[in-house]
Short mmCIF file of C-alpha atoms in Angstrom, two decimals:
data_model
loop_
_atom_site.label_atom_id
_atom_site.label_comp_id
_atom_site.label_asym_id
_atom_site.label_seq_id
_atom_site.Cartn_x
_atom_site.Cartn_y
_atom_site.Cartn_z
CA UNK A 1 91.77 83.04 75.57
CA UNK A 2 92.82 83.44 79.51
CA UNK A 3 92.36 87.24 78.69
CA UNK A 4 88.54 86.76 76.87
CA UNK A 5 87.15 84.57 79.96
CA UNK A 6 88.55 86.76 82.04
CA UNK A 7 86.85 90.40 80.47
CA UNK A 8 83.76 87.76 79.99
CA UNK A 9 83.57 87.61 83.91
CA UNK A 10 84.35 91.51 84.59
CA UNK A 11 81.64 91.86 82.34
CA UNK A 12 79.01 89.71 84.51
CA UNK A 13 80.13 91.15 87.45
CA UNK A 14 79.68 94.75 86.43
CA UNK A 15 75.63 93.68 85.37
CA UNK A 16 75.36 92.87 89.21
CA UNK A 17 77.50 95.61 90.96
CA UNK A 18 75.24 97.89 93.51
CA UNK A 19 74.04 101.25 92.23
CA UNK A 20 75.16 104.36 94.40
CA UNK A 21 73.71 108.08 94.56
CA UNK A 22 77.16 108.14 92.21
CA UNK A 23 76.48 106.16 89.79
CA UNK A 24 77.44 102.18 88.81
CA UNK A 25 80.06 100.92 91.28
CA UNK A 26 83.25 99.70 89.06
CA UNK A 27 85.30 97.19 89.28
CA UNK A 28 88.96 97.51 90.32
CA UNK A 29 92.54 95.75 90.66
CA UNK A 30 93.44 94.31 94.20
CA UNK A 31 96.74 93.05 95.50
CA UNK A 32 97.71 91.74 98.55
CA UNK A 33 101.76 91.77 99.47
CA UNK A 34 102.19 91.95 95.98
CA UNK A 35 100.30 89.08 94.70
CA UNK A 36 96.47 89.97 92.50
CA UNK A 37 93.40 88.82 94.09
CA UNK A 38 92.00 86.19 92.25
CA UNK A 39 88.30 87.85 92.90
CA UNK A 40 87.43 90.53 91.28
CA UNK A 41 86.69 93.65 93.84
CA UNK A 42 84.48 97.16 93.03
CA UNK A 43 84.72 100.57 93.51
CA UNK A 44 82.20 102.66 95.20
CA UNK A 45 81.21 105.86 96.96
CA UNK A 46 85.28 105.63 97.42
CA UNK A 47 84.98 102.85 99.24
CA UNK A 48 87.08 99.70 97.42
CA UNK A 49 85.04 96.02 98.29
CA UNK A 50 86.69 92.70 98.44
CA UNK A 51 85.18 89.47 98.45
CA UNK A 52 85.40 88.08 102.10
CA UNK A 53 87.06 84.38 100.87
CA UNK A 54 89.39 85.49 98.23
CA UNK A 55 91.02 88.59 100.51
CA UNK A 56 91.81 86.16 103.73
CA UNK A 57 92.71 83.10 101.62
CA UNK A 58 94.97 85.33 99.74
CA UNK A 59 96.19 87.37 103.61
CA UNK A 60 96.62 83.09 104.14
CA UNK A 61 95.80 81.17 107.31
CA UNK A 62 92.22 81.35 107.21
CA UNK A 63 89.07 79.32 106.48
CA UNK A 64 85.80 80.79 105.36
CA UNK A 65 81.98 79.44 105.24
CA UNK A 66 78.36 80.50 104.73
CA UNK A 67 76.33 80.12 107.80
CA UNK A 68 73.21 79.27 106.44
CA UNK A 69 71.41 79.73 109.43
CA UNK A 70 72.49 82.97 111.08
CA UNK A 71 72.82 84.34 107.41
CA UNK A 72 76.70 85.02 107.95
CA UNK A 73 79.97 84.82 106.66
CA UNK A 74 82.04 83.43 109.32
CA UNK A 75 86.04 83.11 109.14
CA UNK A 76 87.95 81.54 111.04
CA UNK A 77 91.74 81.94 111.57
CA UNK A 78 93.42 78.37 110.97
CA UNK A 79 95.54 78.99 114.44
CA UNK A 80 92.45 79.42 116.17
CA UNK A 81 92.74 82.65 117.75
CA UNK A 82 90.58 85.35 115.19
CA UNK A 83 86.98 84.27 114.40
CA UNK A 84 85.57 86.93 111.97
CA UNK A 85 82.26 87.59 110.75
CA UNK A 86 80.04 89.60 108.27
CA UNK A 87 76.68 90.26 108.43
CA UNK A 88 74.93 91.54 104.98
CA UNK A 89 71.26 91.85 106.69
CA UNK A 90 72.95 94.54 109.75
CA UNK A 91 75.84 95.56 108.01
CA UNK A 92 78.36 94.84 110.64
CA UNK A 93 81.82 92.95 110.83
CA UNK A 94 82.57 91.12 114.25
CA UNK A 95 86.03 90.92 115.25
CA UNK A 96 86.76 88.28 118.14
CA UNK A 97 82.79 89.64 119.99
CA UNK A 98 83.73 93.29 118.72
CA UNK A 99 81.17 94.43 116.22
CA UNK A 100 81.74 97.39 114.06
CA UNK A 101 79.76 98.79 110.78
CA UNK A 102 80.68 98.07 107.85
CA UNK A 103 78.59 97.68 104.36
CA UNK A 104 78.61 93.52 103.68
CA UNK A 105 76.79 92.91 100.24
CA UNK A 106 75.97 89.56 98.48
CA UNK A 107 76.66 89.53 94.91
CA UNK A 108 76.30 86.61 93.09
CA UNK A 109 76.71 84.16 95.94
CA UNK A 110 79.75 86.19 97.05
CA UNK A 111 80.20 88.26 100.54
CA UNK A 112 81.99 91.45 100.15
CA UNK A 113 83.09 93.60 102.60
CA UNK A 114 85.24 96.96 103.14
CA UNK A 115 88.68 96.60 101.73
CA UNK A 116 90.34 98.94 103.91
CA UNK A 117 88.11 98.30 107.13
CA UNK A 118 88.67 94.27 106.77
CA UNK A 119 92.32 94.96 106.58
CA UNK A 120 92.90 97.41 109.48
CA UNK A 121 90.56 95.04 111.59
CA UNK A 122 93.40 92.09 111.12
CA UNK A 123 96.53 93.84 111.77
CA UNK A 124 97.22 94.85 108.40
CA UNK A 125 96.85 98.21 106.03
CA UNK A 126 95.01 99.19 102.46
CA UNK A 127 96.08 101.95 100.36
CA UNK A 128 94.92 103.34 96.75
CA UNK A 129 97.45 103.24 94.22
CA UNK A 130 97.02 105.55 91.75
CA UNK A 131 99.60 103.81 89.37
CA UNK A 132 97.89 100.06 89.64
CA UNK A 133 94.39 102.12 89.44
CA UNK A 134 93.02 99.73 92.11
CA UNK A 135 94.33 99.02 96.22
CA UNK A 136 97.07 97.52 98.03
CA UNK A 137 97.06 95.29 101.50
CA UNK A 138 99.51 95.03 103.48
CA UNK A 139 99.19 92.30 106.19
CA UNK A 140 100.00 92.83 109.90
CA UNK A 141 102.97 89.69 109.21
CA UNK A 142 104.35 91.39 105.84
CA UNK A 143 107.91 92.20 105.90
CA UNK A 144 107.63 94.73 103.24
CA UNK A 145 105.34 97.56 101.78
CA UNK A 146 102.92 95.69 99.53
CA UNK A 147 103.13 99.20 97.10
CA UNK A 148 106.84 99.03 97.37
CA UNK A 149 107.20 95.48 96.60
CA UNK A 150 104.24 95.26 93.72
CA UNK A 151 106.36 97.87 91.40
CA UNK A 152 109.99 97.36 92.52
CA UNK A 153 109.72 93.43 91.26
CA UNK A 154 107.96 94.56 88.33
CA UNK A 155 110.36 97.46 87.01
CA UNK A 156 113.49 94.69 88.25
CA UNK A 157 111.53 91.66 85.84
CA UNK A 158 111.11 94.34 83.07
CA UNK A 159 114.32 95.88 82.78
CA UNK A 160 116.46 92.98 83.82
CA UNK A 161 114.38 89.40 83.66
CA UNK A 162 116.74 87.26 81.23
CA UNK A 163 119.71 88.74 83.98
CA UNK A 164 121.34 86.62 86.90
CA UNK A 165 119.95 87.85 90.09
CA UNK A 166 122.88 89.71 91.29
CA UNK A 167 122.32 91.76 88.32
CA UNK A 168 118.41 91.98 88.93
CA UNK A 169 118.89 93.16 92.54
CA UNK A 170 121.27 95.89 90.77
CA UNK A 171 118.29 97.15 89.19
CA UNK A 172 116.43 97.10 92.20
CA UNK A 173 119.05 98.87 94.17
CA UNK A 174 119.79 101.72 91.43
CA UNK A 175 115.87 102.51 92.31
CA UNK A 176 116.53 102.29 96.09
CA UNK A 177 119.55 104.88 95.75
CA UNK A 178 117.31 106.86 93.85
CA UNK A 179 114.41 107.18 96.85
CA UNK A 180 117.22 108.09 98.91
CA UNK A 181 118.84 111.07 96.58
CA UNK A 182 117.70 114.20 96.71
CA UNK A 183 117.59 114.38 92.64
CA UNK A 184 114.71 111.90 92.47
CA UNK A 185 111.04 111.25 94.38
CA UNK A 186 111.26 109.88 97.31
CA UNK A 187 109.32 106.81 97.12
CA UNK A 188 109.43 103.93 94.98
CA UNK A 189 106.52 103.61 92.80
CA UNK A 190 107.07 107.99 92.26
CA UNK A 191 110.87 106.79 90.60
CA UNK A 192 109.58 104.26 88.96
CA UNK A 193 106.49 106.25 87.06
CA UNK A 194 108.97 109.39 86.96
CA UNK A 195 107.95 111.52 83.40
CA UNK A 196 104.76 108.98 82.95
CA UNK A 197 102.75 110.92 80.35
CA UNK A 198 105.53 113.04 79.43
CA UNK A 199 108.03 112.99 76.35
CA UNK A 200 110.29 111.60 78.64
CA UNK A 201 110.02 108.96 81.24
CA UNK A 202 113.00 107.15 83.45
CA UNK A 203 112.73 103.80 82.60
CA UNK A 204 111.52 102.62 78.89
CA UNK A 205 109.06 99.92 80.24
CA UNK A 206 107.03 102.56 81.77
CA UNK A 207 106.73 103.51 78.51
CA UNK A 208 106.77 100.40 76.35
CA UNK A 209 103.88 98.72 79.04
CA UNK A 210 106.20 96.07 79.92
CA UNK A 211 105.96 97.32 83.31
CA UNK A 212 102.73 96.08 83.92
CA UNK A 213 103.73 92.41 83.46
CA UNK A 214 104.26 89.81 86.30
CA UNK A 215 107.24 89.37 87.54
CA UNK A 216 109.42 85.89 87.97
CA UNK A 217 109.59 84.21 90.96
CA UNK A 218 113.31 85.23 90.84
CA UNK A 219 112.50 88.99 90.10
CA UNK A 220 110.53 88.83 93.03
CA UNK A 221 113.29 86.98 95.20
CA UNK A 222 115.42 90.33 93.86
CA UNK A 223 112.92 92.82 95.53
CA UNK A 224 112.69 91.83 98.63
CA UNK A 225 116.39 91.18 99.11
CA UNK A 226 116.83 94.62 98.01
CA UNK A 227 114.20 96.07 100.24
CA UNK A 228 115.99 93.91 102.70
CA UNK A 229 118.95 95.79 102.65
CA UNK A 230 121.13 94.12 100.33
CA UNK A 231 122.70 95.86 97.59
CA UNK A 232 125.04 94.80 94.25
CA UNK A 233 125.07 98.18 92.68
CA UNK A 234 126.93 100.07 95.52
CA UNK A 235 125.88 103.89 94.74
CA UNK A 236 124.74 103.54 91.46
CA UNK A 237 121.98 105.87 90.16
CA UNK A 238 122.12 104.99 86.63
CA UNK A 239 122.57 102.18 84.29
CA UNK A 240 122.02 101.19 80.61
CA UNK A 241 122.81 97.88 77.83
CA UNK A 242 125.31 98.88 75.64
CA UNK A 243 123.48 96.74 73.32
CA UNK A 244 120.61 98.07 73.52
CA UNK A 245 121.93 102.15 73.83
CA UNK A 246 124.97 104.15 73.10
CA UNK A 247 125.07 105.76 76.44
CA UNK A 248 126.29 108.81 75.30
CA UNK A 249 124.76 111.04 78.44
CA UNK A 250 125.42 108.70 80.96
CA UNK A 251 129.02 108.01 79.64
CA UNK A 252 129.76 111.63 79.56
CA UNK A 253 128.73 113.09 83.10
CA UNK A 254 128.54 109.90 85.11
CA UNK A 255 130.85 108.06 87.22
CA UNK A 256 131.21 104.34 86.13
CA UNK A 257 131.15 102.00 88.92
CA UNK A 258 130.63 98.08 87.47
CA UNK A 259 129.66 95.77 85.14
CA UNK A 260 126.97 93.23 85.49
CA UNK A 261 125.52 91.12 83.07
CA UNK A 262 124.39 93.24 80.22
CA UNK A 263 124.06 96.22 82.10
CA UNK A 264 126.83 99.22 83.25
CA UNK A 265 125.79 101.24 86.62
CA UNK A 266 126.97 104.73 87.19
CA UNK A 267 126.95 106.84 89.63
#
């Protein structure tokens, strides 16, 4: 049902998305420090929109109204300091008295503004990922990479999630060694999606989908402990459920280094 409303309201939205000399602006995945935006956002020209509201509630510590009189969304940090707003009739954002361009549209009763743009203004950073299909934010007051952190508690939840979270920071820090090895990508999301589209991939819920899932709040906890610095898997590149595989590779030209839960790490 959750997933029918929700296609129901992509649907409306993409009837009222703006029309560029490209074609039909689409709508697109946001996340912000590793958590989806509740409202959708839209593609176009290469430009990724957000709706004002739902980006700084989810960047937290802000409070957002419709200035009926100047025509305006105006936000206001909740610590007083940042007063931001965005004009749809002039097409500007004003930081704090500094105005800047930037395309504002109303859709639907709705203010969005430049993903990237909005982002950079507060502090913070937007990036495309390719793998999500959509962008990630990174606030100025984010201890980790939102890209980083989006896939590495994902890949822990899906390979490990019924496992104690010593063993699901295992799995996060057999990824970890991996960005640092030569033998691998160096980045975390590239390890992760390693042989995706190929006969064969590094980790089976790249290919199985379960990937994509949410993670657990503990999964979560597991990532950024790991990105953190901590580690339970010493040098461990490698690891596998007997009960789930034989082994046979990793048994043969691997170095076994523990035992956690269901799963053996090698390096």
């Amino acid at each position: 049902m959750k997933k029918l409303i929700f296609s129901a309201i992509m649907a409306v939205l993409a009837l009222c998305l703006p029309v560029s000399a490209e074609g039909a602006a689409r709508t697109v995945p946001v996340q912000v420090d590793g958590a989806a935006l509740e409202g959708a956002a839209y593609l176009d020209g290469g430009v990724t929109y957000a709706p004002l509201r739902d980006l700084l509630e989810a960047m937290g510590g802000w409070t957002v109204r419709w200035d009926g009189g100047t025509g305006t969304a105006v936000a206001e940090s909740q610590c007083g300091t940042l007063r931001l707003t965005a004009d749809p009739d002039r097409d500007t954002l004003t930081l704090n008295g500094e105005t800047r361009p930037a395309a504002v549209t109303v859709l639907e009763g709705r203010t969005y503004v430049p993903l990237r743009l909005t982002a950079e203004a507060l502090g913070g950073s937007a990036a495309w990922d390719p793998w999500m299909g959509g962008a990630a934010v990174t606030t100025a007051g984010a201890e980790h990479d939102a890209v980083d952190y989006y896939w590495l508690s994902r890949i822990i939840y899906a390979e490990s999630g019924a496992e104690s979270l010593e063993g699901q920071m295992a799995v996060g820090s057999v990824v970890l060694n991996r960005v640092e090895s030569g033998d691998f990508p160096d980045s975390i999301p590239a390890v992760i999606f390693e042989g995706a589209g190929e006969d064969v991939v590094q980790f089976e819920p790249v290919a199985n989908g379960m990937v994509y899932q949410a993670p657990s709040d503990q999964a979560m906890e597991a990532a950024r402990r790991v990105l953190a610095g901590e580690t339970t898997a010493g040098n461990s590149l490698y690891f596998y459920a007997p009960a789930l595989s034989q082994g046979a590779w990793i048994n043969a030209s691997r170095t076994y280094e523990l035992t956690i839960g269901c799963h053996r790490f090698y390096s």
